[in-house]
mmCIF file of C-alpha atoms in Angstrom:
data_model
loop_
_atom_site.group_PDB
_atom_site.id
_atom_site.type_symbol
_atom_site.label_atom_id
_atom_site.label_comp_id
_atom_site.label_asym_id
_atom_site.label_seq_id
_atom_site.Cartn_x
_atom_site.Cartn_y
_atom_site.Cartn_z
ATOM 1 C CA MET A 660 -21.857 0.668 12.712
ATOM 2 C CA GLU A 661 -20.692 1.092 9.127
ATOM 3 C CA GLN A 662 -22.862 -0.435 6.416
ATOM 4 C CA LYS A 663 -21.202 -3.330 4.661
ATOM 5 C CA ALA A 664 -21.200 -3.219 0.869
ATOM 6 C CA SER A 665 -19.906 -5.356 -1.942
ATOM 7 C CA VAL A 666 -16.380 -3.936 -2.080
ATOM 8 C CA ASP A 667 -14.392 -4.626 -5.236
ATOM 9 C CA VAL A 668 -11.127 -3.097 -3.984
ATOM 10 C CA LEU A 669 -10.114 -2.037 -0.473
ATOM 11 C CA PHE A 670 -6.964 0.094 -0.279
ATOM 12 C CA GLN A 671 -4.901 -0.151 2.913
ATOM 13 C CA GLY A 672 -1.752 1.625 3.999
ATOM 14 C CA ASP A 673 -0.261 4.794 5.467
ATOM 15 C CA SER A 674 -0.242 8.449 4.397
ATOM 16 C CA ILE A 675 0.619 7.546 0.808
ATOM 17 C CA THR A 676 -2.698 5.714 0.580
ATOM 18 C CA ASP A 677 -4.593 8.021 2.963
ATOM 19 C CA ALA A 678 -3.750 11.045 0.794
ATOM 20 C CA GLY A 679 -5.888 13.407 2.842
ATOM 21 C CA ARG A 680 -9.117 11.403 2.694
ATOM 22 C CA ASN A 681 -12.042 12.603 4.795
ATOM 23 C CA ARG A 682 -12.259 9.930 7.481
ATOM 24 C CA ALA A 683 -15.739 11.103 8.499
ATOM 25 C CA ASP A 684 -16.890 10.000 5.043
ATOM 26 C CA GLY A 685 -16.465 6.245 4.653
ATOM 27 C CA ASN A 686 -16.518 6.623 0.870
ATOM 28 C CA SER A 687 -13.763 9.249 0.655
ATOM 29 C CA LEU A 688 -10.787 8.060 -1.377
ATOM 30 C CA GLY A 689 -8.442 10.974 -0.765
ATOM 31 C CA ALA A 690 -6.480 12.742 -3.471
ATOM 32 C CA GLY A 691 -3.919 10.056 -4.261
ATOM 33 C CA TYR A 692 -3.428 6.889 -6.268
ATOM 34 C CA ALA A 693 -6.502 5.158 -4.809
ATOM 35 C CA ASN A 694 -8.716 7.936 -6.118
ATOM 36 C CA ARG A 695 -7.057 7.843 -9.528
ATOM 37 C CA ILE A 696 -7.408 4.065 -9.803
ATOM 38 C CA SER A 697 -11.054 4.327 -8.834
ATOM 39 C CA GLY A 698 -11.716 7.054 -11.376
ATOM 40 C CA LYS A 699 -10.031 5.297 -14.275
ATOM 41 C CA LEU A 700 -11.521 1.861 -13.646
ATOM 42 C CA SER A 701 -14.967 3.243 -12.798
ATOM 43 C CA LEU A 702 -14.999 5.014 -16.155
ATOM 44 C CA GLN A 703 -13.859 1.909 -18.023
ATOM 45 C CA LEU A 704 -16.180 -0.442 -16.143
ATOM 46 C CA ALA A 705 -19.170 1.824 -15.489
ATOM 47 C CA GLU A 706 -21.671 -0.880 -16.395
ATOM 48 C CA SER A 707 -20.522 -3.046 -13.472
ATOM 49 C CA LYS A 708 -20.347 -0.089 -11.022
ATOM 50 C CA PRO A 709 -17.197 -1.175 -9.128
ATOM 51 C CA VAL A 710 -16.910 -0.129 -5.476
ATOM 52 C CA PHE A 711 -13.602 1.175 -4.089
ATOM 53 C CA LEU A 712 -12.856 1.973 -0.443
ATOM 54 C CA ASN A 713 -9.802 3.575 1.145
ATOM 55 C CA ARG A 714 -8.830 2.857 4.745
ATOM 56 C CA GLY A 715 -5.253 4.126 4.645
ATOM 57 C CA ILE A 716 -4.209 6.098 7.742
ATOM 58 C CA SER A 717 -1.288 8.505 7.843
ATOM 59 C CA GLY A 718 1.583 7.405 10.045
ATOM 60 C CA ASN A 719 0.616 3.740 10.125
ATOM 61 C CA ARG A 720 3.114 0.897 10.341
ATOM 62 C CA VAL A 721 2.264 -2.739 9.645
ATOM 63 C CA SER A 722 1.526 -3.249 13.343
ATOM 64 C CA ASP A 723 -0.987 -0.388 13.226
ATOM 65 C CA LEU A 724 -2.816 -2.053 10.354
ATOM 66 C CA TYR A 725 -2.970 -5.262 12.375
ATOM 67 C CA ALA A 726 -4.485 -3.417 15.356
ATOM 68 C CA ARG A 727 -7.412 -2.096 13.298
ATOM 69 C CA TRP A 728 -7.841 -5.057 10.950
ATOM 70 C CA ASN A 729 -11.201 -6.233 12.352
ATOM 71 C CA GLU A 730 -13.097 -3.048 11.572
ATOM 72 C CA ASP A 731 -11.094 -1.778 8.606
ATOM 73 C CA ALA A 732 -10.620 -5.020 6.671
ATOM 74 C CA ILE A 733 -12.290 -8.204 7.894
ATOM 75 C CA PHE A 734 -15.649 -6.543 8.569
ATOM 76 C CA LEU A 735 -15.705 -5.070 5.045
ATOM 77 C CA GLN A 736 -15.102 -8.440 3.350
ATOM 78 C CA PRO A 737 -13.600 -6.991 0.155
ATOM 79 C CA LYS A 738 -13.163 -9.023 -3.011
ATOM 80 C CA ARG A 739 -9.645 -7.608 -3.381
ATOM 81 C CA MET A 740 -7.366 -5.886 -0.890
ATOM 82 C CA SER A 741 -4.433 -3.722 -1.890
ATOM 83 C CA ILE A 742 -1.776 -3.059 0.776
ATOM 84 C CA LEU A 743 1.019 -0.477 0.539
ATOM 85 C CA ILE A 744 2.984 -0.166 3.787
ATOM 86 C CA GLY A 745 6.546 0.038 5.070
ATOM 87 C CA VAL A 746 7.946 3.553 4.968
ATOM 88 C CA ASN A 747 6.851 4.389 8.520
ATOM 89 C CA ASP A 748 8.431 1.199 9.844
ATOM 90 C CA ALA A 749 11.651 2.322 8.168
ATOM 91 C CA TRP A 750 11.205 5.897 9.405
ATOM 92 C CA ARG A 751 11.096 4.820 13.066
ATOM 93 C CA ILE A 752 14.260 2.793 12.666
ATOM 94 C CA MET A 753 16.180 5.388 10.667
ATOM 95 C CA ASN A 754 15.296 8.096 13.198
ATOM 96 C CA GLU A 755 16.163 5.785 16.126
ATOM 97 C CA LEU A 756 12.767 6.215 17.749
ATOM 98 C CA PRO A 757 11.632 3.915 20.574
ATOM 99 C CA GLU A 758 9.065 2.258 18.295
ATOM 100 C CA GLY A 759 11.900 1.251 15.984
ATOM 101 C CA VAL A 760 14.148 -0.465 18.527
ATOM 102 C CA VAL A 761 13.116 -3.855 17.112
ATOM 103 C CA ASP A 762 12.366 -4.223 13.414
ATOM 104 C CA ARG A 763 9.030 -6.081 13.339
ATOM 105 C CA PHE A 764 8.169 -5.397 9.719
ATOM 106 C CA GLU A 765 8.345 -8.977 8.472
ATOM 107 C CA SER A 766 6.783 -10.637 11.526
ATOM 108 C CA SER A 767 3.948 -8.088 11.707
ATOM 109 C CA TYR A 768 3.257 -8.304 7.970
ATOM 110 C CA ARG A 769 3.179 -12.086 8.159
ATOM 111 C CA HIS A 770 0.738 -11.980 11.094
ATOM 112 C CA LEU A 771 -1.434 -9.586 9.104
ATOM 113 C CA LEU A 772 -1.554 -11.922 6.122
ATOM 114 C CA GLU A 773 -2.161 -14.975 8.300
ATOM 115 C CA ILE A 774 -5.233 -13.479 9.940
ATOM 116 C CA THR A 775 -6.452 -12.201 6.579
ATOM 117 C CA ARG A 776 -6.184 -15.648 5.034
ATOM 118 C CA GLN A 777 -7.918 -17.155 8.071
ATOM 119 C CA TYR A 778 -10.945 -14.858 8.055
ATOM 120 C CA LEU A 779 -11.030 -13.689 4.437
ATOM 121 C CA PRO A 780 -9.996 -16.790 2.490
ATOM 122 C CA GLU A 781 -11.775 -15.593 -0.667
ATOM 123 C CA THR A 782 -10.239 -12.126 -0.667
ATOM 124 C CA ALA A 783 -7.554 -11.634 -3.331
ATOM 125 C CA LEU A 784 -4.434 -9.895 -2.035
ATOM 126 C CA ILE A 785 -2.439 -7.229 -3.849
ATOM 127 C CA LEU A 786 0.855 -6.369 -2.129
ATOM 128 C CA CYS A 787 2.455 -3.156 -3.318
ATOM 129 C CA GLU A 788 6.191 -2.625 -3.057
ATOM 130 C CA PRO A 789 7.291 0.132 -0.639
ATOM 131 C CA PHE A 790 9.506 2.755 -2.259
ATOM 132 C CA ILE A 791 11.732 5.809 -1.720
ATOM 133 C CA LEU A 792 13.753 8.150 -3.913
ATOM 134 C CA ASN A 793 17.005 9.995 -3.263
ATOM 135 C CA CYS A 794 15.685 13.355 -2.129
ATOM 136 C CA GLY A 795 14.149 14.839 1.014
ATOM 137 C CA ALA A 796 14.558 12.878 4.247
ATOM 138 C CA PRO A 797 16.068 9.706 2.708
ATOM 139 C CA ALA A 798 18.802 11.699 0.962
ATOM 140 C CA ALA A 799 20.568 12.537 4.248
ATOM 141 C CA ARG A 800 21.360 8.840 4.828
ATOM 142 C CA TRP A 801 20.609 7.480 1.412
ATOM 143 C CA GLU A 802 22.610 4.257 1.486
ATOM 144 C CA ASP A 803 21.106 3.271 4.858
ATOM 145 C CA TRP A 804 17.580 4.090 3.715
ATOM 146 C CA LYS A 805 18.104 2.264 0.433
ATOM 147 C CA SER A 806 19.414 -0.823 2.220
ATOM 148 C CA LEU A 807 16.584 -0.989 4.764
ATOM 149 C CA VAL A 808 13.764 -0.305 2.308
ATOM 150 C CA GLY A 809 15.416 -2.750 -0.091
ATOM 151 C CA GLN A 810 15.093 -5.422 2.599
ATOM 152 C CA TYR A 811 11.411 -4.545 3.012
ATOM 153 C CA GLN A 812 10.904 -4.759 -0.731
ATOM 154 C CA ALA A 813 12.380 -8.259 -0.797
ATOM 155 C CA ILE A 814 10.199 -9.265 2.164
ATOM 156 C CA VAL A 815 7.002 -8.049 0.482
ATOM 157 C CA ARG A 816 7.897 -9.829 -2.739
ATOM 158 C CA GLN A 817 8.547 -13.058 -0.821
ATOM 159 C CA LEU A 818 5.341 -12.756 1.203
ATOM 160 C CA ALA A 819 3.361 -12.206 -1.983
ATOM 161 C CA GLU A 820 4.781 -15.454 -3.333
ATOM 162 C CA GLU A 821 4.081 -17.351 -0.116
ATOM 163 C CA TYR A 822 0.508 -16.155 0.236
ATOM 164 C CA GLY A 823 -0.475 -16.304 -3.414
ATOM 165 C CA ALA A 824 -0.800 -12.536 -3.689
ATOM 166 C CA LEU A 825 -0.171 -10.277 -6.656
ATOM 167 C CA PHE A 826 3.036 -8.258 -6.196
ATOM 168 C CA VAL A 827 3.001 -4.748 -7.671
ATOM 169 C CA ALA A 828 6.569 -3.509 -8.243
ATOM 170 C CA LEU A 829 6.809 0.265 -7.782
ATOM 171 C CA GLN A 830 10.486 1.067 -7.140
ATOM 172 C CA LYS A 831 11.732 0.419 -10.685
ATOM 173 C CA PRO A 832 8.966 2.457 -12.366
ATOM 174 C CA LEU A 833 9.831 5.359 -10.064
ATOM 175 C CA ASP A 834 13.563 4.935 -10.684
ATOM 176 C CA ASP A 835 12.912 4.880 -14.419
ATOM 177 C CA ALA A 836 10.739 7.988 -14.114
ATOM 178 C CA CYS A 837 13.720 9.840 -12.649
ATOM 179 C CA LEU A 838 15.312 9.657 -16.097
ATOM 180 C CA ARG A 839 12.547 12.024 -17.232
ATOM 181 C CA ALA A 840 12.479 14.401 -14.248
ATOM 182 C CA ASP A 841 14.293 14.695 -10.930
ATOM 183 C CA ALA A 842 13.279 12.580 -7.943
ATOM 184 C CA SER A 843 11.383 15.366 -6.161
ATOM 185 C CA PHE A 844 9.097 15.721 -9.179
ATOM 186 C CA TRP A 845 7.728 12.250 -8.354
ATOM 187 C CA LEU A 846 8.168 12.044 -4.562
ATOM 188 C CA GLY A 847 8.346 15.556 -3.149
ATOM 189 C CA ASP A 848 10.160 14.556 0.035
ATOM 190 C CA GLY A 849 11.557 11.255 -1.167
ATOM 191 C CA VAL A 850 8.591 9.404 0.347
ATOM 192 C CA HIS A 851 5.245 11.041 -0.471
ATOM 193 C CA PRO A 852 4.137 11.109 -4.106
ATOM 194 C CA THR A 853 3.341 14.317 -5.919
ATOM 195 C CA ALA A 854 0.396 14.447 -8.320
ATOM 196 C CA ALA A 855 2.668 12.989 -10.995
ATOM 197 C CA GLY A 856 3.862 10.297 -8.598
ATOM 198 C CA HIS A 857 0.343 9.249 -7.677
ATOM 199 C CA GLU A 858 -0.567 9.137 -11.363
ATOM 200 C CA LEU A 859 2.426 6.902 -12.076
ATOM 201 C CA ILE A 860 1.542 4.555 -9.195
ATOM 202 C CA SER A 861 -2.061 4.324 -10.351
ATOM 203 C CA ASN A 862 -0.977 3.433 -13.877
ATOM 204 C CA VAL A 863 1.439 0.738 -12.675
ATOM 205 C CA TRP A 864 -1.208 -0.701 -10.319
ATOM 206 C CA ILE A 865 -3.863 -0.844 -13.033
ATOM 207 C CA ASP A 866 -1.474 -2.421 -15.542
ATOM 208 C CA ALA A 867 -0.478 -5.104 -13.012
ATOM 209 C CA VAL A 868 -3.956 -5.893 -11.715
ATOM 210 C CA GLN A 869 -5.853 -5.696 -14.973
ATOM 211 C CA SER A 870 -3.386 -8.008 -16.709
ATOM 212 C CA SER A 871 -3.722 -10.609 -13.938
ATOM 213 C CA LYS A 872 -6.366 -13.083 -12.815
ATOM 214 C CA LEU A 873 -7.506 -10.432 -10.308
ATOM 215 C CA ALA A 874 -8.687 -8.099 -13.060
ATOM 216 C CA LEU A 875 -11.911 -6.214 -12.458
ATOM 217 C CA ALA A 876 -14.516 -6.796 -15.139
#
C-alpha cells in the first residue's frame, strides 16, 4: 500500500496531466504542466518543502476518475486538488464511439465532486477549464468540437461556483497565445500541449492559485 504523505497539491486528469509520468514511481510528475508548477513553486517556497503528486492517467474521462477516486484521491487526503478533464469525454462523442452514446460529463463530474466533498471536506478544489485549439483532430469538425467543449467549459465553471472551487480559465489564454504563434505551436494536435503550451498552462495556474485564498505559502 502506498505511503500517505502531507500532499500540498494533487493533480488529476487525463493525458494532458499524465504527460508521460512513470506510474511505477508514485512521485513522478511527468513532463507537463504539473512538473513545471511543482518546479517553480518548490523553488519559490523551498523553506516549506511543498509536496506535489500527479495521478493523471492518459485516456481518462470523468467517469474513469470516479472509478479510481478511493485510491488516487481520497486515500491521499491532499490539501488541494487540481482537476483538468473533459477532452476524452468529448473525443468519444465526436468520434461516435459506444462510450459516447450518452454524454455523462456533467453528471459524472458532479458525482465526483459530491463524493470528494463528502470524504475530503477540508480539501480545496481547483477546477481547470478544458480546452482545444483549431488544429489537428478538432480542426476537421471545428464548429462541433468548439460547441461541445464550450458546453463543458460552462459546466466546469458552474460546478466550480456551486462547490466553492477555484476555476482556472485556460481557453482564453491559449486563444490569446495564438496571436503570437499558430495553434499547433501551443497544442500540437489541437488537444495535447507542446512544451510551450505546458509552460503557458503552468503560468496561468500559478497566477490563479497564488493570487487566491488557496495560495501555497
